[in-house]
Amino acid sequence: MALVTFLLLPGGFILYLLYKSYTQDYKKFLAMQISNCMENTLECQEPIDLKCVSGKLPIWLNGIMYRIGPGIFNIKQNNGTTYSIRHAFDGLPVVHRVVIKGDTQQVTYNSRCTANSLRENIKAGSRIGLVFFGHLPDLSFFSWIRSFLSRVDNYIIRPTPRNRSKPDGLSVAVTPTPNFPLPVRWNKDNTLSEKVLVAKTDANLLQKIHAETLVPERIFNYGTYNAELDGMFSAAHHQLDPETGEIFNFSMHLAPVARITVFKTLKDGSTTILANITRRRDSKQTRVNTPYIHSFYLTKNYVILPESPLVYKDKAVNMLLQGTAVSCMKWLENTPTYFHIIRRNLDYPGQNGHIASIPAPEFFTFHTANAFESKDPNGDTILHLDCSAFADGDIIYQVRNFGGVAVKDLEKETTKFNGFTYPPQQQVDFGDLVRHTINLPQQKLVSVDTLATNVEFPRIHQQYASKPYGFVYGCQLMFGDYSTIALVKVNMNDGPILRYCERGYSCSEPIFVPHPNSEHEDDGVLISLANHAKCCYLVVIDAKDMTEIAKFEIGEFNPLTFHGSFVDYHFKSINLS
């Protein structure tokens, strides 16, 4: 008994010290959570016909839009209390499916929460081992011990079993991708539906969802394709070459040293490792940090990863302590953003395709728009890299109330906490659409040009991916006595910027759908969800002049969706996230 006591006391003392570390910054992290709870998104599991409010669909517009986002924030537990998730990014995911039939002027809608087993666990009072983006779990000492030890077990000691959990046992809520290639060994698995829909997030986590009923079918990760791809993080946005069908992404290990493994996946699900990045390609061969990368760039010959100063500090140990990703993030002030350039095609298997690490003035991007190559008069390869760029990492805290009611708090006295402005300020605009131009043979940044201000969620005509292009579509935050998220069309050739802006409407990321017989890059429509006065609408916008063509009422709720994809009626990929 004395021996057991001797062994337990040091362990208990260590846990107490860790708990004190956890509580030290607890109030600071609370500041990033919204003060009022967000409302749940209503589920509509059986398809319903939508009412046309105005206009008429183009007869050629036939296909399916998928959107995904956090939707379940308040969960009534068995003991009668309500568990409220207090960060906009952390609600349990709801997938939306909109079937558009322009030839018959019909639109149908269905949706489903894809983490119902997780919801049942929370109902039962079990939140053990959960890791959120920004929401903080409760603070009681014994609850914290159980959660902390469970996270250590799930993410360090036994990371593999979490990928064999129930198909709806984890939260995957950022990007929905139809026709995503599945692992090679699944090809003969008759339990999988023929039409493929996969949800992704910034963790190395994928969820196979039935393309019609939206019922989750499997949880897996990139390690299922290749054992080398079992790092903790990946990008929610892969890059697709629409001509070859190749998909590109990375897997990032945090320990024992930072390692970013860049790979491509073919249509049959086979993978090729393009590079293992542990050091920058500079004169000192300095070690890479562990950056938060939500998306990246692709050109005809290169994959380009932005290593911004927004990093997971201390190998993300604080994520195990706090149960939130943001708690372990830090902005390294006065530190360059590095463009890591990796060859898409290797001369021989096992070659390291990492050829350059080019510094640029510090910035962070959630979303890249496009990238392409050209030649200068000397024949040098020039890379043009377009993204929505933020000058610092403050957006990570500001998104706590994304899509909610905006309240100005700029008068507050601020300081710095982990390199972020604290207390976090209300977001009043988006990042700027910026082009970084690089001379590859000289490994030098040539210029940084702002193409438009206050533009996020950039999307393009998918057939122009990795090619010179003329238009970017996105969202603009219009802040005043009311908050509006407008749709915007940016002419990349110094033409006018056009907007679709309705007072009090918050539009989601636009998806460009080209006319099947289009002769011009902007010959098509944008489709988006628009929230207004407790009601959600499907809006169809003419991509040429940004005027509304049609509007359909979905229901009396305001879903929060991040990203979407569109396939035609034959399930052919048209524009994927």
XYZ file of C-alpha atoms in Angstrom:
577
model
C 0.000 0.000 0.000
C 2.831 2.335 0.852
C 4.459 1.557 -2.522
C 1.226 2.288 -4.386
C 0.862 5.533 -2.488
C 4.488 6.401 -3.271
C 3.900 5.792 -7.004
C 0.540 7.561 -7.148
C 1.530 10.709 -5.305
C 4.233 11.796 -7.795
C 1.895 11.025 -10.690
C -0.923 12.941 -9.045
C 1.401 15.851 -8.319
C 2.525 15.952 -11.957
C -1.110 15.911 -13.119
C -1.898 18.729 -10.695
C 0.964 20.810 -12.120
C -0.342 20.154 -15.630
C -3.810 21.179 -14.489
C -2.418 24.413 -13.072
C -0.775 25.029 -16.440
C -4.137 24.401 -18.069
C -5.999 26.854 -15.830
C -3.336 29.568 -16.046
C -4.470 30.740 -19.484
C -8.045 29.447 -19.251
C -9.662 32.880 -18.987
C -7.653 34.123 -21.951
C -8.883 31.258 -24.098
C -12.443 31.864 -22.924
C -12.251 35.297 -24.551
C -12.187 33.688 -27.982
C -15.549 31.972 -27.452
C -18.842 33.576 -28.341
C -20.904 34.825 -25.438
C -24.237 33.625 -26.784
C -24.883 30.096 -27.970
C -25.461 29.490 -31.659
C -28.648 27.812 -32.797
C -28.792 24.273 -34.121
C -29.259 23.678 -37.841
C -32.449 21.774 -38.563
C -31.928 18.381 -40.177
C -34.036 17.285 -43.121
C -33.114 13.669 -43.706
C -35.818 12.985 -46.312
C -35.658 15.101 -49.502
C -38.182 17.930 -49.785
C -39.175 20.141 -52.720
C -38.135 23.785 -52.364
C -40.387 26.727 -53.116
C -39.226 29.175 -55.787
C -39.325 32.685 -54.338
C -38.317 34.530 -57.488
C -36.797 34.054 -60.920
C -36.217 30.953 -62.979
C -33.406 28.414 -63.186
C -31.325 28.194 -66.384
C -32.572 25.092 -68.192
C -28.984 23.822 -68.523
C -28.315 23.936 -64.766
C -28.711 20.318 -63.668
C -26.717 18.727 -60.871
C -26.069 18.383 -57.158
C -24.517 20.821 -54.719
C -23.035 19.508 -51.475
C -22.187 21.827 -48.594
C -20.896 21.114 -45.113
C -20.425 23.016 -41.886
C -20.880 22.904 -38.109
C -24.579 22.742 -37.301
C -25.308 21.158 -33.894
C -24.210 23.440 -31.051
C -26.656 22.664 -28.229
C -27.109 19.080 -27.053
C -29.573 18.194 -24.311
C -27.974 15.643 -22.022
C -29.671 12.767 -20.266
C -29.364 14.550 -16.926
C -31.522 17.411 -18.220
C -28.741 19.954 -18.728
C -27.716 21.352 -22.114
C -24.144 21.081 -23.360
C -23.433 24.148 -25.513
C -20.521 24.341 -27.927
C -19.343 27.958 -27.807
C -17.200 28.333 -30.918
C -18.546 28.718 -34.441
C -16.141 26.167 -35.920
C -16.898 23.375 -33.460
C -20.550 22.485 -33.874
C -21.163 18.898 -34.933
C -21.222 18.689 -38.761
C -24.324 18.866 -40.926
C -24.052 17.986 -44.634
C -26.479 19.651 -47.072
C -27.489 18.201 -50.450
C -29.309 20.336 -53.030
C -30.457 18.674 -56.245
C -31.052 21.267 -58.982
C -33.076 20.388 -62.097
C -33.156 23.351 -64.416
C -34.920 21.380 -67.144
C -37.958 20.851 -64.883
C -37.507 23.909 -62.605
C -37.316 21.662 -59.530
C -35.004 21.876 -56.522
C -34.926 19.302 -53.724
C -33.055 19.433 -50.426
C -31.953 17.028 -47.707
C -29.431 17.237 -44.884
C -28.039 15.146 -42.054
C -25.815 15.402 -39.018
C -22.858 13.113 -39.720
C -21.661 12.732 -36.101
C -24.693 11.274 -34.349
C -22.734 8.690 -32.342
C -20.618 11.548 -31.028
C -23.814 13.450 -30.222
C -25.126 10.417 -28.295
C -21.890 10.253 -26.301
C -22.299 13.907 -25.345
C -25.931 13.265 -24.422
C -24.736 10.560 -22.059
C -22.327 13.024 -20.476
C -19.196 11.628 -22.115
C -16.882 14.157 -23.761
C -13.759 12.165 -23.035
C -10.869 12.720 -25.404
C -12.546 15.319 -27.633
C -10.344 17.892 -29.338
C -12.065 21.040 -30.609
C -10.785 23.888 -32.740
C -11.596 26.640 -30.257
C -14.296 25.463 -27.845
C -13.077 24.802 -24.309
C -14.365 21.791 -22.380
C -15.390 22.208 -18.727
C -12.792 22.943 -16.082
C -13.466 20.532 -13.167
C -10.255 18.857 -12.022
C -11.332 15.217 -12.311
C -13.098 15.772 -15.646
C -9.936 17.397 -16.913
C -7.760 14.438 -15.763
C -10.001 11.915 -17.530
C -10.116 13.984 -20.733
C -6.386 14.652 -20.731
C -5.431 10.993 -20.223
C -7.919 9.945 -22.905
C -6.412 12.396 -25.405
C -2.922 11.105 -24.621
C -4.165 7.566 -25.270
C -6.049 8.466 -28.482
C -3.384 10.643 -30.100
C -0.066 9.304 -28.771
C -0.251 5.836 -27.218
C -2.847 4.231 -29.485
C -3.593 6.554 -32.407
C -4.765 3.824 -34.800
C -7.990 2.701 -33.051
C -9.573 6.143 -33.426
C -9.703 5.561 -37.172
C -11.729 2.395 -36.580
C -14.433 4.189 -34.613
C -18.067 4.298 -35.639
C -18.622 5.954 -39.042
C -20.418 8.848 -37.314
C -18.269 8.899 -34.185
C -16.027 11.853 -35.092
C -16.555 15.385 -36.347
C -15.427 16.065 -39.947
C -16.899 19.386 -41.008
C -14.873 21.459 -43.495
C -14.899 20.267 -47.121
C -17.214 17.824 -48.992
C -15.597 16.217 -52.038
C -17.486 14.017 -54.529
C -15.503 11.458 -56.555
C -12.635 11.432 -54.063
C -10.361 8.420 -54.802
C -10.649 5.711 -52.163
C -7.825 3.431 -50.931
C -6.788 0.723 -53.385
C -7.741 -2.133 -51.086
C -11.331 -0.854 -50.898
C -11.946 -1.286 -54.612
C -13.573 -4.691 -54.164
C -15.545 -3.736 -51.071
C -19.204 -4.106 -52.021
C -20.377 -2.346 -48.862
C -19.403 1.039 -50.304
C -21.830 3.060 -52.388
C -20.955 3.555 -56.054
C -21.081 7.360 -55.921
C -18.345 8.604 -53.642
C -18.594 11.557 -51.261
C -15.823 12.228 -48.722
C -15.694 14.895 -46.016
C -12.328 16.321 -44.918
C -10.889 18.558 -42.227
C -7.512 19.916 -41.089
C -6.867 16.876 -38.947
C -5.681 13.795 -40.804
C -9.233 12.516 -40.868
C -11.638 11.538 -43.662
C -15.260 10.420 -43.611
C -16.975 8.441 -46.365
C -20.621 9.524 -46.671
C -23.428 8.048 -48.780
C -23.882 10.429 -51.690
C -27.697 10.412 -51.551
C -28.851 9.636 -47.999
C -25.777 11.330 -46.446
C -25.453 8.451 -43.972
C -21.802 8.118 -42.799
C -20.163 4.904 -43.955
C -16.534 4.969 -42.789
C -13.954 6.948 -40.858
C -10.376 6.686 -42.160
C -7.264 8.771 -42.776
C -4.427 9.099 -45.275
C -2.550 6.392 -43.408
C -5.153 4.017 -44.878
C -3.671 4.752 -48.316
C -0.018 4.632 -47.242
C 1.403 3.942 -43.765
C 3.840 6.849 -44.162
C 0.906 9.279 -44.292
C -0.202 8.875 -40.679
C 0.725 12.347 -39.390
C -1.655 14.237 -37.121
C -2.536 17.071 -39.540
C -3.333 17.561 -43.214
C -5.047 20.243 -45.315
C -8.829 20.361 -45.461
C -8.395 21.559 -49.070
C -6.521 19.154 -51.326
C -5.450 20.299 -54.784
C -6.871 18.642 -57.885
C -5.551 18.623 -61.429
C -8.830 18.418 -63.398
C -7.010 17.141 -66.495
C -5.047 14.244 -64.938
C -7.353 13.567 -61.990
C -4.361 13.617 -59.617
C -5.019 14.827 -56.065
C -2.299 16.408 -53.912
C -2.032 16.885 -50.161
C 0.358 16.446 -47.239
C 0.553 14.694 -43.888
C 2.319 16.506 -41.035
C 4.075 14.875 -38.086
C 4.878 17.062 -35.087
C 7.284 14.771 -33.231
C 10.035 13.839 -32.678
C 10.816 16.527 -35.302
C 8.489 18.397 -37.623
C 8.014 16.481 -40.868
C 5.717 17.400 -43.762
C 5.138 14.516 -46.177
C 3.805 15.716 -49.542
C 2.039 13.150 -51.723
C -0.217 12.693 -54.710
C -3.091 10.247 -55.144
C -4.155 8.793 -58.483
C -7.710 7.971 -59.543
C -7.251 4.337 -58.474
C -6.276 5.357 -54.929
C -2.556 4.612 -55.244
C -0.187 7.180 -53.744
C 3.294 8.552 -54.486
C 5.408 10.330 -51.877
C 6.799 13.498 -53.465
C 8.831 14.884 -50.569
C 9.567 14.584 -46.866
C 10.256 18.104 -45.642
C 12.095 18.482 -42.337
C 14.431 21.348 -43.272
C 14.135 24.406 -45.457
C 16.076 24.596 -48.692
C 18.148 27.582 -47.539
C 21.835 28.141 -46.877
C 21.510 27.088 -43.223
C 19.140 24.157 -43.827
C 17.050 25.377 -40.898
C 14.333 23.105 -39.542
C 10.778 23.783 -40.602
C 8.198 24.826 -38.053
C 4.873 23.041 -37.643
C 2.602 25.501 -39.526
C -1.166 25.475 -39.689
C -1.863 24.957 -43.409
C -5.514 24.989 -44.468
C -4.846 25.084 -48.222
C -1.908 25.410 -50.623
C -1.004 25.995 -54.286
C -0.679 23.796 -57.373
C 0.794 24.634 -60.789
C 1.433 22.460 -63.834
C 4.749 21.214 -62.456
C 4.869 22.126 -58.758
C 3.149 21.833 -55.408
C 3.752 24.927 -53.245
C 3.174 24.813 -49.475
C 3.088 28.086 -47.483
C 4.892 27.744 -44.157
C 3.425 30.770 -42.387
C 4.430 32.001 -38.900
C 1.126 30.608 -37.560
C 2.474 27.457 -35.926
C 1.619 24.713 -33.473
C 3.950 25.528 -30.586
C 5.655 22.977 -28.326
C 4.671 20.111 -30.632
C 0.979 20.792 -29.853
C 1.266 19.493 -26.292
C -1.168 22.197 -25.190
C -3.810 20.636 -27.420
C -3.680 17.570 -25.190
C -3.883 19.769 -22.089
C -6.637 22.121 -23.244
C -8.581 20.009 -25.707
C -8.463 22.807 -28.325
C -6.227 23.357 -31.354
C -6.104 27.153 -30.976
C -4.614 26.872 -27.486
C -1.393 25.493 -28.962
C -1.146 27.986 -31.833
C 1.287 30.887 -31.846
C 2.040 33.725 -34.238
C 5.811 34.176 -34.644
C 6.072 37.924 -35.164
C 8.628 39.269 -37.668
C 9.113 35.792 -39.144
C 8.912 35.193 -42.917
C 6.398 32.976 -44.633
C 8.294 30.357 -46.650
C 7.073 28.938 -49.950
C 8.174 25.301 -50.106
C 8.275 24.240 -53.750
C 7.956 20.535 -54.573
C 8.133 18.874 -57.968
C 4.951 17.073 -59.007
C 6.727 14.465 -61.099
C 9.837 12.652 -59.871
C 12.627 11.154 -61.982
C 12.752 8.003 -59.857
C 10.870 6.539 -56.856
C 12.022 7.856 -53.505
C 13.465 11.070 -54.911
C 12.990 14.126 -52.692
C 11.054 16.577 -54.855
C 11.557 19.491 -52.463
C 13.643 21.942 -54.523
C 13.282 25.370 -52.874
C 12.151 27.311 -49.789
C 11.624 30.950 -50.707
C 10.965 33.547 -47.983
C 8.315 36.256 -48.277
C 7.027 38.970 -45.925
C 4.920 37.334 -43.202
C 1.307 36.490 -43.982
C -1.233 33.757 -43.329
C -3.826 32.350 -45.689
C -6.816 30.134 -45.118
C -7.638 29.869 -48.804
C -5.611 29.949 -51.978
C -7.370 31.004 -55.194
C -5.188 29.648 -58.012
C -1.574 29.400 -59.173
C 0.100 29.125 -62.555
C 3.451 29.284 -64.346
C 4.789 31.581 -67.045
C 8.127 32.431 -68.663
C 9.905 35.781 -68.425
C 11.913 37.256 -71.348
C 15.004 35.341 -70.176
C 13.164 32.039 -70.223
C 13.025 31.749 -66.417
C 10.035 29.971 -64.887
C 7.823 32.424 -63.009
C 5.286 31.236 -60.412
C 2.157 33.312 -59.788
C 0.558 32.398 -56.444
C -2.831 33.911 -55.579
C -4.537 33.712 -52.186
C -6.619 35.582 -49.637
C -3.880 36.827 -47.282
C -3.966 38.128 -43.719
C -1.089 40.257 -42.393
C -1.055 38.414 -39.059
C -2.696 35.481 -37.284
C -5.455 37.385 -35.465
C -8.108 35.850 -37.724
C -7.653 32.559 -35.830
C -9.243 34.153 -32.765
C -11.656 36.405 -34.653
C -13.494 33.514 -36.299
C -14.992 32.518 -32.950
C -18.303 34.081 -34.037
C -18.084 33.482 -37.772
C -21.377 34.239 -39.467
C -22.927 35.556 -36.246
C -24.032 38.996 -35.126
C -21.149 41.467 -35.400
C -20.470 43.762 -32.457
C -17.647 46.284 -32.664
C -15.178 46.033 -29.807
C -12.299 48.029 -31.252
C -12.323 50.390 -28.264
C -10.960 47.710 -25.936
C -7.412 48.055 -24.669
C -5.344 45.249 -26.127
C -2.093 43.436 -25.560
C -0.398 40.421 -27.132
C -0.936 36.777 -26.188
C 1.000 34.094 -28.093
C 1.539 36.709 -30.802
C -2.207 37.398 -31.217
C -4.076 40.579 -30.323
C -5.771 40.041 -26.954
C -8.621 40.362 -26.230
C -9.509 39.312 -29.785
C -11.132 42.060 -31.840
C -14.329 41.698 -33.822
C -13.634 40.747 -37.416
C -14.635 43.678 -39.642
C -13.219 42.511 -42.971
C -11.584 39.584 -44.698
C -8.062 39.215 -46.006
C -6.876 40.734 -49.273
C -6.607 38.891 -52.563
C -2.827 38.930 -53.056
C -0.460 37.619 -55.756
C 3.083 36.533 -54.868
C 5.319 36.317 -57.944
C 8.428 34.128 -57.733
C 11.366 33.677 -60.104
C 12.050 29.979 -59.617
C 15.576 29.631 -61.124
C 16.737 32.618 -59.055
C 14.722 31.359 -56.040
C 13.610 34.918 -55.390
C 10.348 36.662 -54.590
C 9.830 39.199 -57.368
C 6.740 41.062 -56.180
C 3.721 41.072 -53.872
C 0.630 42.690 -55.405
C -2.800 43.306 -53.867
C -5.424 42.473 -56.484
C -8.503 43.266 -54.348
C -9.238 44.018 -50.712
C -11.546 42.208 -48.313
C -12.018 38.966 -50.292
C -12.336 35.460 -48.814
C -13.482 32.009 -49.932
C -12.031 32.501 -53.442
C -13.325 30.132 -56.119
C -12.667 29.936 -59.850
C -13.794 28.109 -62.984
C -12.258 24.713 -62.166
C -11.037 24.091 -65.711
C -8.710 27.083 -65.264
C -6.975 25.562 -62.252
C -3.177 25.843 -62.582
C -3.615 28.002 -65.702
C -3.678 31.744 -66.413
C -7.193 32.928 -65.617
C -9.326 36.043 -65.546
C -11.811 35.897 -62.661
C -12.042 35.077 -58.972
C -15.358 34.797 -57.161
C -15.544 35.123 -53.397
C -17.132 36.743 -50.354
C -16.804 40.250 -48.932
C -17.714 41.236 -45.379
C -19.738 44.464 -45.430
C -19.689 45.885 -41.906
C -21.901 48.724 -40.712
C -25.100 49.013 -38.689
C -25.792 45.544 -40.026
C -23.544 42.718 -41.153
C -23.725 41.441 -44.710
C -21.573 38.909 -46.526
C -21.744 39.810 -50.202
C -20.649 37.821 -53.236
C -17.937 39.432 -55.335
C -16.412 38.957 -58.786
C -12.814 40.143 -59.174
C -11.471 40.805 -62.672
C -7.804 39.775 -62.548
C -6.995 41.984 -65.531
C -7.707 45.312 -63.818
C -11.361 45.244 -64.764
C -14.254 46.331 -62.536
C -15.152 44.488 -59.311
C -18.815 43.447 -59.322
C -20.942 42.502 -56.300
C -24.142 40.746 -55.391
C -25.067 42.498 -52.150
C -28.451 42.338 -50.432
C -28.868 44.180 -47.113
C -28.685 41.766 -44.189
C -27.980 38.683 -46.333
C -24.975 36.528 -45.468
C -23.911 34.504 -48.504
C -21.774 31.391 -48.266
C -18.792 30.634 -50.477
C -19.884 30.805 -54.145
C -19.493 27.791 -56.422
C -18.989 28.525 -60.123
C -20.885 26.271 -62.528
C -20.040 26.885 -66.214
C -22.551 26.758 -69.033
C -21.971 23.379 -70.772
C -21.362 25.188 -74.071
C -19.536 28.186 -72.650
C -17.168 30.174 -74.833
C -15.986 32.571 -72.133
C -14.478 31.962 -68.705
C -17.325 33.716 -66.864
C -20.155 32.173 -68.885
C -22.042 30.409 -66.102
C -23.671 30.885 -62.713
C -22.710 31.073 -59.060
C -24.693 29.039 -56.539
C -24.653 29.855 -52.858
C -26.662 29.596 -49.652
C -27.845 32.925 -48.238
C -29.037 33.430 -44.653
C -31.451 36.260 -43.902
C -33.837 36.915 -40.981
C -33.863 33.339 -39.689
C -34.387 31.931 -43.170
C -32.051 30.157 -45.579
C -32.223 30.511 -49.350
C -30.544 28.972 -52.365
C -29.474 31.801 -54.666
C -28.387 31.445 -58.297
C -26.351 34.390 -59.629
C -25.331 35.261 -63.194
C -21.533 35.078 -63.128
C -21.172 37.694 -65.858
C -22.942 40.635 -64.225
C -23.585 39.314 -60.656
C -27.348 39.728 -60.882
C -29.766 37.315 -59.229
C -31.349 34.763 -61.567
C -33.352 32.662 -59.112
C -33.989 32.229 -55.386
C -35.448 29.223 -53.555
C -36.457 29.058 -49.892
C -34.837 26.165 -48.006
C -36.203 26.661 -44.496
C -36.496 28.766 -41.369
C -32.973 28.267 -40.062
C -29.527 29.749 -40.690
C -27.005 26.999 -41.479
C -23.313 27.757 -41.155
C -21.482 26.191 -44.092
C -17.868 26.674 -45.055
C -17.363 24.970 -48.396
C -19.204 23.170 -51.148
C -18.855 21.166 -54.340
C -20.965 20.618 -57.435
C -21.391 17.627 -59.720
C -23.598 17.362 -62.775
C -26.619 15.094 -62.934
C -24.391 12.192 -64.016
C -22.161 12.811 -60.953
C -19.320 14.179 -63.054
C -17.126 16.609 -61.116
C -17.735 20.239 -62.070
C -16.279 22.250 -59.175
C -14.860 20.539 -56.087
C -13.567 21.720 -52.728
